[in-house]
Coordinates of C-alpha atoms and ligand atoms in Angstrom, one line a residue:
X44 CA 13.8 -5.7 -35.4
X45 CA 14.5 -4.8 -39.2
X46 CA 17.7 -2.4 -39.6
X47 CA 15.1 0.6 -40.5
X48 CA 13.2 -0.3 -36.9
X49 CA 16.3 0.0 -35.2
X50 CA 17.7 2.9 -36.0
X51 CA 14.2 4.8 -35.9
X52 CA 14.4 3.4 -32.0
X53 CA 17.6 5.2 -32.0
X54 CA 16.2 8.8 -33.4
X55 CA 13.4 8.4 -30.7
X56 CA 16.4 7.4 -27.9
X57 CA 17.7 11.3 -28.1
X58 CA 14.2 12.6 -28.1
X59 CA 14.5 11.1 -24.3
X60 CA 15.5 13.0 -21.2
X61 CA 18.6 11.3 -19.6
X62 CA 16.9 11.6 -16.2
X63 CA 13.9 9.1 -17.7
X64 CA 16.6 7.1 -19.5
X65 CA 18.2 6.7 -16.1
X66 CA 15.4 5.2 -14.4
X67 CA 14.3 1.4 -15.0
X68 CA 10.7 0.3 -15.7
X69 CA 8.9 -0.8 -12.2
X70 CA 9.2 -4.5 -11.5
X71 CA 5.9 -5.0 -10.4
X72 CA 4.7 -3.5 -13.8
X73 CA 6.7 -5.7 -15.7
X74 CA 5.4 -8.6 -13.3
X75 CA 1.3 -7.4 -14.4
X76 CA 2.1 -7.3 -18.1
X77 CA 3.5 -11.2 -18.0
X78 CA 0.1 -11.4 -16.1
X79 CA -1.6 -10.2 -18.0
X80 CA -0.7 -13.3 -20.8
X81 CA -1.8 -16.2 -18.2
X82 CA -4.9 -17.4 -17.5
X83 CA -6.6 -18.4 -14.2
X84 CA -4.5 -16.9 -12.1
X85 CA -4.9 -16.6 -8.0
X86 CA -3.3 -13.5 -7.6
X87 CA -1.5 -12.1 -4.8
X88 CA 0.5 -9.4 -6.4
X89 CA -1.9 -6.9 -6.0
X90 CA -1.6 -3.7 -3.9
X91 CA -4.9 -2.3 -3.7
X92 CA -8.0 -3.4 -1.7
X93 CA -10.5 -6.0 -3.1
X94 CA -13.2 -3.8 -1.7
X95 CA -15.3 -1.1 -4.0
X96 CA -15.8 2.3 -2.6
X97 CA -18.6 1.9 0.2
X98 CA -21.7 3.2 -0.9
X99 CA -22.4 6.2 0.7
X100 CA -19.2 7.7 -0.6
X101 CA -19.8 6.6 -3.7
X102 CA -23.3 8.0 -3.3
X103 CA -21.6 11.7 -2.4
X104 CA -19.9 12.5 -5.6
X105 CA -22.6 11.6 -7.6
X106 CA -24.7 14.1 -5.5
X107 CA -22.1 16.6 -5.8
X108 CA -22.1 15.7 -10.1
X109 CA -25.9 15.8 -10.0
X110 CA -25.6 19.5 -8.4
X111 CA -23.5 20.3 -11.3
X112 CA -20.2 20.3 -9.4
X113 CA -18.4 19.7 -11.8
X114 CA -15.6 22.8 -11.8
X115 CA -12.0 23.3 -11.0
X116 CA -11.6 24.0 -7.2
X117 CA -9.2 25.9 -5.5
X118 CA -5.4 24.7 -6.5
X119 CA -5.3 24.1 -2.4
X120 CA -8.8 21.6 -2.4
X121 CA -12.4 22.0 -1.2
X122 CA -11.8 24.0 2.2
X123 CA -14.5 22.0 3.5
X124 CA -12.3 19.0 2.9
X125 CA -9.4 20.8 4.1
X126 CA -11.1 21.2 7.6
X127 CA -12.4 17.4 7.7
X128 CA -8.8 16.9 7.4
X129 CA -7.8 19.3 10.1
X130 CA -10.1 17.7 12.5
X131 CA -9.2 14.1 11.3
X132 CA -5.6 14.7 12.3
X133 CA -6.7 16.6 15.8
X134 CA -8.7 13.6 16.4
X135 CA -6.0 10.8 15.6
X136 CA -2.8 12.5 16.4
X137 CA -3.5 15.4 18.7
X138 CA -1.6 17.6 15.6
X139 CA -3.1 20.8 14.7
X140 CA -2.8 22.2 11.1
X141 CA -4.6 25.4 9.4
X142 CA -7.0 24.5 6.9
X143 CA -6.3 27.3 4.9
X144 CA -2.1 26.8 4.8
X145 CA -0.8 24.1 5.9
X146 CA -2.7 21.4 4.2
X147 CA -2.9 20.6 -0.3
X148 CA -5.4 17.9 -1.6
X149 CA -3.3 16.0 -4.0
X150 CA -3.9 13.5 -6.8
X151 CA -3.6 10.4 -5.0
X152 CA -0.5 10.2 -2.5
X153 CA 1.5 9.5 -5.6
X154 CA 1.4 13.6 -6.4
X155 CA 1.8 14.4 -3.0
X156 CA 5.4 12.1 -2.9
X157 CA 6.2 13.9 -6.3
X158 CA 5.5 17.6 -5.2
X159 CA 7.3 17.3 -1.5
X160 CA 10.5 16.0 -3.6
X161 CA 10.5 18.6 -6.9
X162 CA 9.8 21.2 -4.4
X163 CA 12.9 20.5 -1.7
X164 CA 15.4 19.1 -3.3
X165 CA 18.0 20.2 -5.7
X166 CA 20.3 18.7 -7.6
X167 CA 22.7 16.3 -6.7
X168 CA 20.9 16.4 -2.4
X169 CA 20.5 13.3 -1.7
X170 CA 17.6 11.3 0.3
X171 CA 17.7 8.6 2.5
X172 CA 15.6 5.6 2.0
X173 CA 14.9 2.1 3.6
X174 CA 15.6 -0.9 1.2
X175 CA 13.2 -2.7 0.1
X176 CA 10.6 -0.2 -0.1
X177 CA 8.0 1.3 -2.5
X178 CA 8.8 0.9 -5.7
X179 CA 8.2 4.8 -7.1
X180 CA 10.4 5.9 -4.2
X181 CA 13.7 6.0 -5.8
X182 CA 12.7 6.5 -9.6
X183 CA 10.9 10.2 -8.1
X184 CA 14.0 11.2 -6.1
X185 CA 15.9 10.9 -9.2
X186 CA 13.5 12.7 -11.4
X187 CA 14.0 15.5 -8.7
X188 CA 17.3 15.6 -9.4
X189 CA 18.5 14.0 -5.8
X190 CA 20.2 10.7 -5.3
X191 CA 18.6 8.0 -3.1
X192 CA 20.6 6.7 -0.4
X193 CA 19.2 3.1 0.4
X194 CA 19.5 1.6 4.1
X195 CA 19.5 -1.8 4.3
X196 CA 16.4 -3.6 6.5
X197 CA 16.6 -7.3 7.1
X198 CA 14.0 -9.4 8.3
X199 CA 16.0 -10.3 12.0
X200 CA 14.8 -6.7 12.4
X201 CA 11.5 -7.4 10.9
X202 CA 12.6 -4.8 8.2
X203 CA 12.3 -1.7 10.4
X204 CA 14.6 1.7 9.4
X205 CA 16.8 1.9 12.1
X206 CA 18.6 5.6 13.0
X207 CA 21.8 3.2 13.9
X208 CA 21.7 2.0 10.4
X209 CA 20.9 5.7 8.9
X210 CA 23.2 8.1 10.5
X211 CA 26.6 6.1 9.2
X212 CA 25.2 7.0 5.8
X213 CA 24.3 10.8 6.3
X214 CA 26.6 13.4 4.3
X215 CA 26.6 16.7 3.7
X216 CA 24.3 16.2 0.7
X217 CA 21.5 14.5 2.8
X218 CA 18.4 16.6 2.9
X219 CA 15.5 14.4 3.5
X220 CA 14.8 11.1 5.0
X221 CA 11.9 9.0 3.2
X222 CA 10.2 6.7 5.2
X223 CA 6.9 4.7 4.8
X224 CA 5.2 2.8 7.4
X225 CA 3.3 0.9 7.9
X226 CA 5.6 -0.3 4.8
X227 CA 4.5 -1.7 0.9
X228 CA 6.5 -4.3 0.5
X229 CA 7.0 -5.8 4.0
X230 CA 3.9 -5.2 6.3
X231 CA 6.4 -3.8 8.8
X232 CA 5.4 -0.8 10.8
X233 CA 7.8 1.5 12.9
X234 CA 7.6 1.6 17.0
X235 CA 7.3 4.6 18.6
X236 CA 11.0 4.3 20.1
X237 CA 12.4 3.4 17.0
X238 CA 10.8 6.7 15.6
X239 CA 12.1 8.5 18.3
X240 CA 15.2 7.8 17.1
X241 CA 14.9 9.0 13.5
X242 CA 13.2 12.1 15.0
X243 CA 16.6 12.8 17.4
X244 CA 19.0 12.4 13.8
X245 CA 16.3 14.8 12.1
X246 CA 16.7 17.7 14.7
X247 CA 20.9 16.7 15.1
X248 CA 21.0 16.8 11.5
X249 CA 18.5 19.4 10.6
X250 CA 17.1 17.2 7.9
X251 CA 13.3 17.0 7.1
X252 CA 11.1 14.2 7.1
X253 CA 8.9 12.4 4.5
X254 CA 6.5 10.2 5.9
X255 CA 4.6 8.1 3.9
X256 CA 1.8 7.1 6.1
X257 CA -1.1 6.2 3.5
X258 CA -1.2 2.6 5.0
X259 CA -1.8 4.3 8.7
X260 CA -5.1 3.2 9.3
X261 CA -4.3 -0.3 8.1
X262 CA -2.7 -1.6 11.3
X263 CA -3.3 -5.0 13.0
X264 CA -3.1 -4.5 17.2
X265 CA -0.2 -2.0 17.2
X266 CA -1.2 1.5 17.3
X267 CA 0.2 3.9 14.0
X268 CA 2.9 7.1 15.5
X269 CA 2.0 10.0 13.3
X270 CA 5.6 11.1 12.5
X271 CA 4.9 15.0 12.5
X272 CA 3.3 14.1 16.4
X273 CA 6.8 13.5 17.6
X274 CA 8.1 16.6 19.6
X275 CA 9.4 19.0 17.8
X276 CA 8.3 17.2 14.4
X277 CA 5.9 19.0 13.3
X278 CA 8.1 21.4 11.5
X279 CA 10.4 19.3 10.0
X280 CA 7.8 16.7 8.8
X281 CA 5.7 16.6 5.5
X282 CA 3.0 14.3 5.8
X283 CA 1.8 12.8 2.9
X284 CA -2.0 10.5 3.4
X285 CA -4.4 9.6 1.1
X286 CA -8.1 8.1 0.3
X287 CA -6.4 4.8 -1.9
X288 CA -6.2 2.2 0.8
X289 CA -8.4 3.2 3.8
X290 CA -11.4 3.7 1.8
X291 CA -10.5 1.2 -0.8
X292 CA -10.2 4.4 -3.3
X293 CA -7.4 3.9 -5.7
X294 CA -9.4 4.7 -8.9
X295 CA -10.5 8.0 -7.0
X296 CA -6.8 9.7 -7.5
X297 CA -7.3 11.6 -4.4
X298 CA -4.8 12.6 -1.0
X299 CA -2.9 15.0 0.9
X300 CA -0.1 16.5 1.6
X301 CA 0.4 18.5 5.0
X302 CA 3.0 20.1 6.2
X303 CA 4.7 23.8 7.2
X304 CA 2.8 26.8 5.3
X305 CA 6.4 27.3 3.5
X306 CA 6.7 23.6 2.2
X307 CA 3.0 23.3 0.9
X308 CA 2.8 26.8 -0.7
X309 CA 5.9 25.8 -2.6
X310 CA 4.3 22.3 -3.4
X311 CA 1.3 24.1 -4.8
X312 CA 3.6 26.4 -6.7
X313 CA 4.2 23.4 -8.9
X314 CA 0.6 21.4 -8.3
X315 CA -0.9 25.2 -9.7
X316 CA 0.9 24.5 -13.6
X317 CA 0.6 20.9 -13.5
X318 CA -2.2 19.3 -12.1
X319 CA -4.4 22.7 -10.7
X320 CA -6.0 20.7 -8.6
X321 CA -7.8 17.2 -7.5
X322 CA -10.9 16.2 -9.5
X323 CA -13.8 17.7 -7.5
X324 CA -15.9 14.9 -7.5
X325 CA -13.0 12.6 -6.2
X326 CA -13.1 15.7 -3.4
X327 CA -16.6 15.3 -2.5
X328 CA -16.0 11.3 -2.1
X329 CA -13.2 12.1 0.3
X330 CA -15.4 14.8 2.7
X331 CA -17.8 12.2 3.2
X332 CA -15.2 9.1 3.7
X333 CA -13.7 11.4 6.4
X334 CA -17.2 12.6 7.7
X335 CA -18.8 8.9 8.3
X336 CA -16.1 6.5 6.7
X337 CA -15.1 5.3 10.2
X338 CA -17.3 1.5 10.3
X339 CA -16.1 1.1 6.9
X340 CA -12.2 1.4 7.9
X341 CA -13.4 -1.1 11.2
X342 CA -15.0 -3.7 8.9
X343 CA -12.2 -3.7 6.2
X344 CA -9.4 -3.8 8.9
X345 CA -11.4 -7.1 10.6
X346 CA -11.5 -8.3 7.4
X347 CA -7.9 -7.9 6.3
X348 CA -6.7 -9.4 9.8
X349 CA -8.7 -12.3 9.6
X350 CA -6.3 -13.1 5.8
X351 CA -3.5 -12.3 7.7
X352 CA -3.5 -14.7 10.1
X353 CA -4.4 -17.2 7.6
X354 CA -1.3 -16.2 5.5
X355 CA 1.1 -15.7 7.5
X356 CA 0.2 -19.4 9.0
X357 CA 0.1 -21.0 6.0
X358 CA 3.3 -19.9 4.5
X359 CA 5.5 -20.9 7.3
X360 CA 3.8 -23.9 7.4
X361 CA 4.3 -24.8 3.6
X362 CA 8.3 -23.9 4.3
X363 CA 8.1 -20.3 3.4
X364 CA 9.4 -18.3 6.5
X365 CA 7.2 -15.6 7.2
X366 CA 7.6 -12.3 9.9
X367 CA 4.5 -11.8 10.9
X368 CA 3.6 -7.8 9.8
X369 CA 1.2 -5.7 11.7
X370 CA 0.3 -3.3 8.6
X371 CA -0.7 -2.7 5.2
X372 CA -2.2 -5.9 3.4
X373 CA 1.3 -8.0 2.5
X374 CA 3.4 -10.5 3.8
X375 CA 7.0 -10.8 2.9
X376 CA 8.0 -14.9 3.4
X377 CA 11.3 -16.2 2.1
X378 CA 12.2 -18.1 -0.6
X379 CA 15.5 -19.3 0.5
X380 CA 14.1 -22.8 1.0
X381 CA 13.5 -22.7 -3.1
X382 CA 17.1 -22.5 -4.1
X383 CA 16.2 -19.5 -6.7
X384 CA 15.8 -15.5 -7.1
X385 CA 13.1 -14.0 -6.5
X386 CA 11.8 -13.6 -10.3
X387 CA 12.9 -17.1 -11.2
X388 CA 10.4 -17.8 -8.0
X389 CA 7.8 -15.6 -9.2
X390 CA 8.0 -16.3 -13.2
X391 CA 8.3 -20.1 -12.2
X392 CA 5.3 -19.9 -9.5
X393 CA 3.1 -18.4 -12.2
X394 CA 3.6 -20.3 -14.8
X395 CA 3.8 -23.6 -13.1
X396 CA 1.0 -23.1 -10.5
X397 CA -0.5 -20.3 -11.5
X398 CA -0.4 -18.0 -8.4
X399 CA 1.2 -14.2 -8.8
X400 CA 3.8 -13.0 -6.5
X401 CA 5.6 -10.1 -6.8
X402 CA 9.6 -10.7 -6.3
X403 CA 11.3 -9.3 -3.3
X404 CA 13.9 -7.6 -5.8
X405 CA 11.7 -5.3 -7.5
X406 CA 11.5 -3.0 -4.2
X407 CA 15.4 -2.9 -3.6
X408 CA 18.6 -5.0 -3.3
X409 CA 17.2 -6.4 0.4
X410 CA 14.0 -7.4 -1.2
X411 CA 15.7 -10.2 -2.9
X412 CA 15.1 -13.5 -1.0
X413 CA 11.8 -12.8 -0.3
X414 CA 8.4 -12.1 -2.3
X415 CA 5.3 -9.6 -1.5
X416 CA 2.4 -11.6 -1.1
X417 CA -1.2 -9.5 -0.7
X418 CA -4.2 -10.1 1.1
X419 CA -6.1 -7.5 -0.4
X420 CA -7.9 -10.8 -1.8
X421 CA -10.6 -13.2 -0.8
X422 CA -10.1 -15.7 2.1
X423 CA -10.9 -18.4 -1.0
X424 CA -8.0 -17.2 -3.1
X425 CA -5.8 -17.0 -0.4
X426 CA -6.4 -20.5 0.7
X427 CA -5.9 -21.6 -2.8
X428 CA -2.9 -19.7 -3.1
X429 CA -1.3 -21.3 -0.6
X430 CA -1.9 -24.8 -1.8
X431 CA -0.6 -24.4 -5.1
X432 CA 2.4 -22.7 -3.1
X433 CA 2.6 -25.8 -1.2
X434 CA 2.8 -27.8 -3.7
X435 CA 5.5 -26.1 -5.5
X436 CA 7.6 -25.4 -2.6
X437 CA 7.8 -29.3 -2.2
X438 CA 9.1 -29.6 -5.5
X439 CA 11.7 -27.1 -5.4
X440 CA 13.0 -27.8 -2.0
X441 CA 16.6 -27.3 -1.3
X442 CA 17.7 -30.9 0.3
Ligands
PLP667 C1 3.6 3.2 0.2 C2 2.7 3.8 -0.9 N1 2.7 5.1 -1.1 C3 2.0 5.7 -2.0 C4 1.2 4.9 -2.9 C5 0.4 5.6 -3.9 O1 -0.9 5.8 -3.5 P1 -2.0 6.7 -4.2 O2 -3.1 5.8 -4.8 O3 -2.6 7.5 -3.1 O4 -1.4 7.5 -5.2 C6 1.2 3.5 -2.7 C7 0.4 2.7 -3.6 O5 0.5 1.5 -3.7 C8 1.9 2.9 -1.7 O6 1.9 1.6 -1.5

């Protein structure tokens, strides 16, 4: 950088807010853009599914664009969508929310995780989340103005949030727990007991509940525990879903947020001056995912379990232990038999075989040591994946 360059850098520096300043740039970003630079790559660092949009849904927004919708809607959503959501919730979780109060269409999840922390916390509360986790987690608390308090997860408890571990860091500053299940990075999703237990610190402490459930549908013979369907959880719970993964919608920018009549009238209170609403097109999609989306989720599910098996196999079988997760599309193997970090791993992998990894680190401290591998990619890829892995693992080797 010339001496001029640099010291324009610097003017633009104070133009920055310290709370951006403060936060670093996402690990898996960084991981895309040294990608982005290599050529025929089998990836498995990415997090959304291989599938397109099934037809039909596709089919409904273009209807709805062809009919001229094409207008704000209310800042709360389509209350036709609304209700599908009311009676998608009945149906799954036995919960029953009010259409025209207690439930905000969102862009994407991602909005919904934003709103239910601007609109809760204030400065300085802080908010408890499990480490590793998803990587926009802590960089939103701390653009809320709270501090994230990170519990560690290990993989002898096939990285599940435990209340034991939670409630020796709870202070008087701790407002909100932030959970996500079944969890981006790991695969690992919560047990109804285990919930239980969060549930029991919630009510001792009087501390709400975010719960991250986007991946709930994506679940591999356990059964998904709605948080807010735990008793007495309802009020203390905001519930944040969305279209991204289930439908394989990502490029749709369209979810929920559902909660107590208070919390989601002071979510919209920000959603009104920011984002008005979700794009009404994205809206009709998501009535008619909910309304006939069902045999799509089946076949996508059957599908994702089928790579799952063969992933989790094959990487404890090329030397990369592997806990075998029931959710999402990822598996979380170690590394420890490779002697290196987990973005030596990753940068090394890539470059030298060819395959993409994420690193363990960029989703927390107790990510390092392991790497998030997805199967949101052909059986093909996966199988060639693993054979490049293979192959590398046995050169790398600790002795
Ligand atoms: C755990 C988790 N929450 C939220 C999101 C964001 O999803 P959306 O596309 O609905 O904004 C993601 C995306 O990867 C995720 O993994």
């Amino acid at each position: 950088m010339s001496d001029i360059q640099s010291s324009l850098a610097k003017t633009f520096d104070s133009f920055i807010s310290q709370k951006v300043n403060s936060i670093s740039p996402s690990g898996v970003r960084k991981f895309f853009e040294l990608l982005s630079s290599a050529e025929e790559v089998v990836s498995l660092g990415i997090g959304e599914p291989d599938f397109v949009t099934p037809w039909h849904i596709r089919e409904a927004a273009t209807r709805s664009l062809q009919q001229g919708y094409t207008m704000y809607t209310s800042n709360y959503g389509l209350i036709e969508l609304r209700e599908e959501l009311a009676k998608y919730l009945e149906l799954h979780y036995g919960l029953s929310y009010d259409p025209q109060s207690e439930i905000l269409i969102t862009v994407g999840t991602s909005e919904g995780l934003d709103l239910a922390l601007r609109a809760t916390l204030n400065p300085g509360d802080e908010v408890i989340i499990p480490d590793p986790c998803y990587v926009a987690y802590s960089p939103c608390i701390i653009l809320a103005g709270g501090v994230p308090v990170m519990v560690p997860t290990s993989r002898e408890n096939d990285f599940i949030i435990k209340a034991s571990d939670i409630e020796p860091r709870l202070t008087k500053r701790t407002k909100i727990i932030l959970i996500g299940y079944p969890s981006n990075p790991t695969g690992a999703v919560m047990s109804k007991e285990e919930l239980n237990k969060i549930a029991e610190l919630a009510r001792q402490y009087d501390l709400l509940v975010i719960s991250d459930e986007i991946y709930a549908r994506l679940v591999y013979g356990v059964e998904h525990t709605c948080f807010a369907s735990l008793p007495g959880m309802k009020e203390q719970t905001i519930l944040l879903g969305g279209f991204s993964k289930t439908y394989a919608m990502t490029g749709w920018r369209i979810g929920y947020a559902v909660a107590n009549s208070q919390f989601i009238e002071a979510m919209v209170r920000i959603h009104q001056y920011t984002m008005l609403c979700a794009p009404i097109m994205a809206q009709a999609a998501a009535i008619e995912a909910l309304k006939s989306g069902e045999s799509d989720i089946e076949m996508m599910v059957k599908e994702y379990d089928k790579r799952r098996r063969v992933m989790v196999k094959g990487m404890n079988d090329i030397g990369l232990p592997c806990f075998e997760p029931k959710g999402a599309f990822y598996t979380f193997p170690s590394i420890e038999n490779a002697g290196m970090t987990s973005e030596e791993f990753s940068e090394k992998l890539l470059m030298e075989e060819k395959v993409a990894v994420i690193p363990g680190s960029a989703f927390g401290q107790c990510g390092e040591g392991f790497v998030r591998c997805s199967y949101a990619t052909p059986l093909t890829n996966i199988q060639e994946a693993l054979k490049r892995m293979g192959r590398f693992v046995n050169k790398y080797r600790k002795s």
